[in-house]
PDB file of C-alpha atoms in Angstrom:
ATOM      1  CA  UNK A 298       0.000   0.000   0.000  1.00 47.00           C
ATOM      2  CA  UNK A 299       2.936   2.101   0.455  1.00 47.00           C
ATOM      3  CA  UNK A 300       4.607   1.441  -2.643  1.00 47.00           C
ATOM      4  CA  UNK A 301       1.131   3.029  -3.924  1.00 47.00           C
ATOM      5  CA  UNK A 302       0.806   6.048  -1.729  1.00 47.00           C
ATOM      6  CA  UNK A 303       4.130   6.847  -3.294  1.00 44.00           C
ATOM      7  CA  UNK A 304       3.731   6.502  -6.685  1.00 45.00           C
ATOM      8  CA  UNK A 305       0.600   8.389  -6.769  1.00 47.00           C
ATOM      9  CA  UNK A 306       2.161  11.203  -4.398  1.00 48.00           C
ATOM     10  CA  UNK A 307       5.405  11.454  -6.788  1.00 46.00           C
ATOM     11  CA  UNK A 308       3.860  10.246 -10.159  1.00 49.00           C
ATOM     12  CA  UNK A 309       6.554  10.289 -13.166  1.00 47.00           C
ATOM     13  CA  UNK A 310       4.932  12.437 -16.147  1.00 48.00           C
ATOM     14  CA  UNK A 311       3.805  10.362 -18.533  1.00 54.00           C
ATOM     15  CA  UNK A 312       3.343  11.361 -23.076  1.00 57.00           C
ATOM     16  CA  UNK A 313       0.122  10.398 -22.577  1.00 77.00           C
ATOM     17  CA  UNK A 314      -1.163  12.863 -20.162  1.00 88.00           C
ATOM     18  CA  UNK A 315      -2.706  14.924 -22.425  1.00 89.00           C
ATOM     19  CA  UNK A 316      -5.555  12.630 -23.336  1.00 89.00           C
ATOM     20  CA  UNK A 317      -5.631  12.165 -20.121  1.00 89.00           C
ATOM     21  CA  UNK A 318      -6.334  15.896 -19.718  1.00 91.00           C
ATOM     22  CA  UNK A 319      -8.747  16.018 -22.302  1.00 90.00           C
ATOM     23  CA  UNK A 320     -10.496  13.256 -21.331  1.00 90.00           C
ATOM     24  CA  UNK A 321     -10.663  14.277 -17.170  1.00 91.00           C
ATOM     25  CA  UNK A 322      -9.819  17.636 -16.835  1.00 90.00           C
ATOM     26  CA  UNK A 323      -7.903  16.725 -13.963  1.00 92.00           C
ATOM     27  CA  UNK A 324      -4.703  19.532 -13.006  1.00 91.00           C
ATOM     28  CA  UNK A 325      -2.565  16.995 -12.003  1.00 94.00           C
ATOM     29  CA  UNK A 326      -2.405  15.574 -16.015  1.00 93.00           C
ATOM     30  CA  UNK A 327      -1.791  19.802 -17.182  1.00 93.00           C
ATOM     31  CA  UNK A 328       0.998  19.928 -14.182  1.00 94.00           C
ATOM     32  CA  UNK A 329       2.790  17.244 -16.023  1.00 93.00           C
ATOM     33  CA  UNK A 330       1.802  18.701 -19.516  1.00 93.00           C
ATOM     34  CA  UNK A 331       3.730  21.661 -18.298  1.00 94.00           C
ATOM     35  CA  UNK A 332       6.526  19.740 -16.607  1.00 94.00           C
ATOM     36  CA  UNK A 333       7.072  17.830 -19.751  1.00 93.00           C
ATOM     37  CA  UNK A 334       6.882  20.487 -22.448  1.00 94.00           C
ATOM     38  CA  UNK A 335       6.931  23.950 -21.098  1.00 94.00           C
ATOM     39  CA  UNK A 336      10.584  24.482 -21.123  1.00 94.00           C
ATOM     40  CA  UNK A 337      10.675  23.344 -25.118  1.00 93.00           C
ATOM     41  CA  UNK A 338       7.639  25.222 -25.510  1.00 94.00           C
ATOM     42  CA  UNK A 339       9.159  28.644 -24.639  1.00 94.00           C
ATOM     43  CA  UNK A 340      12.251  27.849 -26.282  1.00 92.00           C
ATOM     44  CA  UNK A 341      10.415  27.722 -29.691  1.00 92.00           C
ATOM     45  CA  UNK A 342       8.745  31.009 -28.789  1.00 93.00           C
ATOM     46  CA  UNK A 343      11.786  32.466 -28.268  1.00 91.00           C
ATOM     47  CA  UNK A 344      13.466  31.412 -31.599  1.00 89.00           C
ATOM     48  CA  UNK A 345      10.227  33.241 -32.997  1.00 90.00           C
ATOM     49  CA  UNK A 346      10.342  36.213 -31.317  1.00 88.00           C
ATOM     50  CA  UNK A 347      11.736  37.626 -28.683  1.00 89.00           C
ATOM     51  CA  UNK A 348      12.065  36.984 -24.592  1.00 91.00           C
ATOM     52  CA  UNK A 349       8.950  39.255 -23.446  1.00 92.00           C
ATOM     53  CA  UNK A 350       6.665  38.017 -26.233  1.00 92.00           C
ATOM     54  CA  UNK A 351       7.489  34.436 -25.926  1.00 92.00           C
ATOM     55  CA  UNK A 352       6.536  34.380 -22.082  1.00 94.00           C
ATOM     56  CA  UNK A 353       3.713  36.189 -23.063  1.00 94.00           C
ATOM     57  CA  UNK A 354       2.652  33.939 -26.026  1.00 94.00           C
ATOM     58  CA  UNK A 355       3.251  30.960 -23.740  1.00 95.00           C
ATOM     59  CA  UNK A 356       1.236  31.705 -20.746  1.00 95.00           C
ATOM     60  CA  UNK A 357      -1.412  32.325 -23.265  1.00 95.00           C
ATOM     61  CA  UNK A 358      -0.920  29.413 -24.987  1.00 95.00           C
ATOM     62  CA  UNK A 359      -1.505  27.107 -21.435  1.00 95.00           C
ATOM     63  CA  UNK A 360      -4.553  28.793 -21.322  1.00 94.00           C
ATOM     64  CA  UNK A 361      -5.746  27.490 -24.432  1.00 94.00           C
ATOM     65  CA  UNK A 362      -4.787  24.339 -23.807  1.00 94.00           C
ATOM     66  CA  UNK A 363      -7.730  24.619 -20.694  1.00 93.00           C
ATOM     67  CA  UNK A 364     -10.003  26.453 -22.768  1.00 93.00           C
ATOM     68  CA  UNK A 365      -9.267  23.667 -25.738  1.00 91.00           C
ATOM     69  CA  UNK A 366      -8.600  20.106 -24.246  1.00 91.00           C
ATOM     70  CA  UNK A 367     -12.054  18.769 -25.471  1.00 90.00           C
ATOM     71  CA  UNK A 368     -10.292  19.800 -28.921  1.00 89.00           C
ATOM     72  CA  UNK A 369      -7.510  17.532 -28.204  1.00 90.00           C
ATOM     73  CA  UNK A 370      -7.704  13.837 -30.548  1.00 85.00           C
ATOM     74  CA  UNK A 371      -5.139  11.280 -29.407  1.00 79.00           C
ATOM     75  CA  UNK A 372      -3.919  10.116 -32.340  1.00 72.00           C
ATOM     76  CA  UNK A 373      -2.469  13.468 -32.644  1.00 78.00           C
ATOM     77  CA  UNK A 374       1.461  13.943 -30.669  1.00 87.00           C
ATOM     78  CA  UNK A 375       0.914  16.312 -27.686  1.00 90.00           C
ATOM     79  CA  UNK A 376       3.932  18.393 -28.203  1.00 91.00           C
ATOM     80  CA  UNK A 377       2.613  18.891 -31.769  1.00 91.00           C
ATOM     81  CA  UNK A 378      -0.526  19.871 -30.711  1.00 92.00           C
ATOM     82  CA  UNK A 379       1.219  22.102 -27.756  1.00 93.00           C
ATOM     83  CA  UNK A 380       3.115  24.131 -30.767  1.00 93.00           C
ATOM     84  CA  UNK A 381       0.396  24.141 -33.208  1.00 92.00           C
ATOM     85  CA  UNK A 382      -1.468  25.543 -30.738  1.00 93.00           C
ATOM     86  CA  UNK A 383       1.355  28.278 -29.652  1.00 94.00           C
ATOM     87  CA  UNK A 384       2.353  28.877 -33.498  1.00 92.00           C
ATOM     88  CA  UNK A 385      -0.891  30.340 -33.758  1.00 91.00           C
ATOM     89  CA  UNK A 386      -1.356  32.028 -30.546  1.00 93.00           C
ATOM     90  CA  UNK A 387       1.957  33.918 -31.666  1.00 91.00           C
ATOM     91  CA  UNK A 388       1.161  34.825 -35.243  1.00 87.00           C
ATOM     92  CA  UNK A 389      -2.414  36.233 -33.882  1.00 87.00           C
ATOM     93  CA  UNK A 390      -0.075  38.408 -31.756  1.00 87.00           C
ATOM     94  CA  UNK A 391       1.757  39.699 -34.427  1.00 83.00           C
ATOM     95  CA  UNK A 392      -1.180  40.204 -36.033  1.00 80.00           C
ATOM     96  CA  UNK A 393      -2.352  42.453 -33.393  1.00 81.00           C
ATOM     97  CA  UNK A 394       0.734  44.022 -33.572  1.00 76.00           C
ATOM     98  CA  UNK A 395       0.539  44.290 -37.234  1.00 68.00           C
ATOM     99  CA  UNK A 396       4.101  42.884 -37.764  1.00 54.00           C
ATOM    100  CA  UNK A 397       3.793  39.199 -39.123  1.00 49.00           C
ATOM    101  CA  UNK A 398       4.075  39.052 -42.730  1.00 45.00           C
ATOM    102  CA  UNK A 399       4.014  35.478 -44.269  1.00 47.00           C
ATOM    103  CA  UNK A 400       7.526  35.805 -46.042  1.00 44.00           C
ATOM    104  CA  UNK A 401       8.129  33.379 -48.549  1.00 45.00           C
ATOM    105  CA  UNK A 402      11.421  30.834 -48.981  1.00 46.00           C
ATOM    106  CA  UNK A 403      13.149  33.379 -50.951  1.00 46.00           C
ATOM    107  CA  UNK A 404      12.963  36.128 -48.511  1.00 42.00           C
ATOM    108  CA  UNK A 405      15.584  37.585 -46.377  1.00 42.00           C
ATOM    109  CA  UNK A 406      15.289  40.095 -43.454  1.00 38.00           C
ATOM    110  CA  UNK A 407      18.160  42.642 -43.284  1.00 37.00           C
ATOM    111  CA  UNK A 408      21.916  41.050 -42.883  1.00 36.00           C
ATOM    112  CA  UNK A 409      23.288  42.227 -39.615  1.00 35.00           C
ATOM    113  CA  UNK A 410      26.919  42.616 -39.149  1.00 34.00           C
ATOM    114  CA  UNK A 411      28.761  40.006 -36.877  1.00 34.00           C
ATOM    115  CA  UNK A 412      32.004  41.115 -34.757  1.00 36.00           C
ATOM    116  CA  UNK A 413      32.685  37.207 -34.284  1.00 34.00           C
ATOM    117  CA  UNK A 414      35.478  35.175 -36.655  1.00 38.00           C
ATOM    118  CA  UNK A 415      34.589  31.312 -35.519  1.00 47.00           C
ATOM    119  CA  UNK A 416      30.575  30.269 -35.176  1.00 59.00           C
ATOM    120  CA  UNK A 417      29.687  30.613 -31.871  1.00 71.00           C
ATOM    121  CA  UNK A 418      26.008  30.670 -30.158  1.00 72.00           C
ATOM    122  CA  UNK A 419      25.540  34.256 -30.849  1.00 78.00           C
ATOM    123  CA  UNK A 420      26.499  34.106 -34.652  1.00 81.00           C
ATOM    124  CA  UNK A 421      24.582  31.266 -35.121  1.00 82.00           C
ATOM    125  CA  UNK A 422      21.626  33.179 -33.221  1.00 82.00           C
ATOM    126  CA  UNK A 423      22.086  36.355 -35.684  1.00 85.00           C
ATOM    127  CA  UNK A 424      21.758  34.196 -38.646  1.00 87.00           C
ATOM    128  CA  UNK A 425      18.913  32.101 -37.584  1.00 88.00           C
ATOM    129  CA  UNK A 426      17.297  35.744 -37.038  1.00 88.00           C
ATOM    130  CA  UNK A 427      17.986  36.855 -40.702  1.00 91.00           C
ATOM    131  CA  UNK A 428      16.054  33.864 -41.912  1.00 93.00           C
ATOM    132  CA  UNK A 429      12.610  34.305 -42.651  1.00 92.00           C
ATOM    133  CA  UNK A 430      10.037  33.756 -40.723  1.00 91.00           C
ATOM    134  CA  UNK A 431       8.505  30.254 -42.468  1.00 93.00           C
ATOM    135  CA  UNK A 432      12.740  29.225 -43.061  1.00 94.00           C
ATOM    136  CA  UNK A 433      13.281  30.058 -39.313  1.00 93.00           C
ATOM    137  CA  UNK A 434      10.142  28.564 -37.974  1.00 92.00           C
ATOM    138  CA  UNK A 435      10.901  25.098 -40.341  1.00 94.00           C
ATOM    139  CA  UNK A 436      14.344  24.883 -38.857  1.00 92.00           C
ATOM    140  CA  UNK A 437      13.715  25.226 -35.286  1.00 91.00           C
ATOM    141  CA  UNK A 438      10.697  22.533 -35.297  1.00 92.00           C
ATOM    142  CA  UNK A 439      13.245  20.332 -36.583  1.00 91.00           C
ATOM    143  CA  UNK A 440      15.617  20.984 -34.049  1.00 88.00           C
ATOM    144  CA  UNK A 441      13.007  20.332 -31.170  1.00 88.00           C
ATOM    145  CA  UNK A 442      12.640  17.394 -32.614  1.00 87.00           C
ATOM    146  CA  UNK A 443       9.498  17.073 -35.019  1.00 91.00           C
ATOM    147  CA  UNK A 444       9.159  14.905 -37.806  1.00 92.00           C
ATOM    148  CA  UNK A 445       8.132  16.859 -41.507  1.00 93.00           C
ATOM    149  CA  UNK A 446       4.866  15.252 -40.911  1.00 93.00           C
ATOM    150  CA  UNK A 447       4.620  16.573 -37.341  1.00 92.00           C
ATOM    151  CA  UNK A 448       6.119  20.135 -38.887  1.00 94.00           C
ATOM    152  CA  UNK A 449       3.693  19.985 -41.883  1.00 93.00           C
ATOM    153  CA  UNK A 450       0.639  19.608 -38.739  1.00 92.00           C
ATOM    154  CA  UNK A 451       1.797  22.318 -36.937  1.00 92.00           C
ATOM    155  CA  UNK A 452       2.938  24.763 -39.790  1.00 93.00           C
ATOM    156  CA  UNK A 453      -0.344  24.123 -41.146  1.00 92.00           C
ATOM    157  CA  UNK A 454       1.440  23.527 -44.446  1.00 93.00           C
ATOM    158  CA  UNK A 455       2.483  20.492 -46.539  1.00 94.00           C
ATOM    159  CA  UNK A 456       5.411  18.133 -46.461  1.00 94.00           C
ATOM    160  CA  UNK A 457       6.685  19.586 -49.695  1.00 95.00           C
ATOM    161  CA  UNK A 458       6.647  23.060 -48.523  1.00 95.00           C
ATOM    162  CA  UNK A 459       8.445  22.289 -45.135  1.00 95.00           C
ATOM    163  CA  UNK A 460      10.970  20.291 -46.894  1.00 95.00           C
ATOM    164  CA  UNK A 461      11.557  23.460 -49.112  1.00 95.00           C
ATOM    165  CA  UNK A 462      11.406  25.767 -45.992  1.00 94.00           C
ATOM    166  CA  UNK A 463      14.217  23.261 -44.557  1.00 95.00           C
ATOM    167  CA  UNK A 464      16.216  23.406 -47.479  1.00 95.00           C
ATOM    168  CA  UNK A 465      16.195  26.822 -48.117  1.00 95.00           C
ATOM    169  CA  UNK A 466      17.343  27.595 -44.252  1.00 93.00           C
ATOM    170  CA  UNK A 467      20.497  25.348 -43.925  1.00 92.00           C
ATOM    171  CA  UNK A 468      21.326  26.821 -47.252  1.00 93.00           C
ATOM    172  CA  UNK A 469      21.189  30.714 -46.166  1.00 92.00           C
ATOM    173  CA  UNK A 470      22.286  29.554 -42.700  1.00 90.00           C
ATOM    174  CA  UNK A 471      25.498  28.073 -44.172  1.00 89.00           C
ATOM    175  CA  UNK A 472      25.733  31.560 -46.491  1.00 90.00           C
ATOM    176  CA  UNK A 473      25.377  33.281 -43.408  1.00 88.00           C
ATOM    177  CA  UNK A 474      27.707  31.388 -40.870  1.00 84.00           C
ATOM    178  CA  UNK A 475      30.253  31.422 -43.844  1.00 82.00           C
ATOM    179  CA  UNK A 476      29.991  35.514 -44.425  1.00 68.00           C
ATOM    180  CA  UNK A 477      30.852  36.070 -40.746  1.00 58.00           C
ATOM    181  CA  UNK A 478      33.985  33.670 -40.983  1.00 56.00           C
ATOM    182  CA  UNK A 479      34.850  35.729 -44.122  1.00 55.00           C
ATOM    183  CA  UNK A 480      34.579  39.412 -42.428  1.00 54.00           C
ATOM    184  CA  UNK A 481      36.944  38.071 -38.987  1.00 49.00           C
TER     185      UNK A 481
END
């Protein structure tokens, strides 16, 4: 009975607890939602925007997940639905803000100039910045880990056009890292 006690009391998050959210309602299933995912969650948010929006975007997006569980179909990853969900809780704050504009593959924001000669963090940060927003977006979903399918999902977009998006990123990323070995 012990043994019990204590695995209720200290209950490992599980990838299921979503549905299990959806399904109960039950806090203790969102506690481990946000245990699980909250950390890669703002990290996206960040890579979209900046520090201030992303908490912003991500408190908001937790409350959507309450107002939206009964939404929620299993067959569908949680972290995928969790960024889907977050992707578009940001771009209706840019919206609002009247800044996001759907660039396309081809498009590049303003090269800044980097001090740095190797590739460190902060070079690599500059040129993920200069990528658009669709290039930047692509690439950083694939870092956190998603599959193109799981990408297409959350993108709202098709496999084709993510694999583009991809493409086109580790292309101007390379241009990018290689101009600020080139100016050292």
């Amino acid at each position: 009975m012990l043994l019990s006690i204590k695995s209720w009391l200290f209950e490992t998050p599980s990838k299921d607890c979503m549905a299990s959210y959806a399904k109960s309602g039950d806090n203790r299933y969102l506690e481990q939602l946000i245990a699980l995912y909250s950390n890669n969650l703002h990290h996206y948010l960040v890579t979209q925007s900046n520090t201030h929006l992303a908490y912003d975007v991500s408190q908001q997006t937790w409350l959507k997940v309450i107002e939206k569980r009964h939404l929620y179909q299993a067959q569908t990853t949680p972290k995928a639905w969790l960024f889907k969900l977050a992707r578009n809780t940001l771009i209706d704050e840019y919206r609002k803000q009247q800044r996001f504009v759907e660039l396309d593959e081809n498009t590049h924001l303003p090269a800044q100039q980097n001090e740095q000669s190797n590739i460190s963090y902060q070079a690599f940060d500059n040129a993920l910045k200069q990528l658009s927003f669709v290039q930047r977006e692509a690439i950083t979903l694939q870092q956190e880990g998603f599959s193109l399918v799981d990408i297409a999902l959350i993108t709202q977009s098709n496999q084709e056009s993510v694999k583009t998006r991809l493409r086109y990123a580790k292309q101007n990323l390379k241009r990018l890292l290689g101009a600020n070995n080139e100016q050292a």
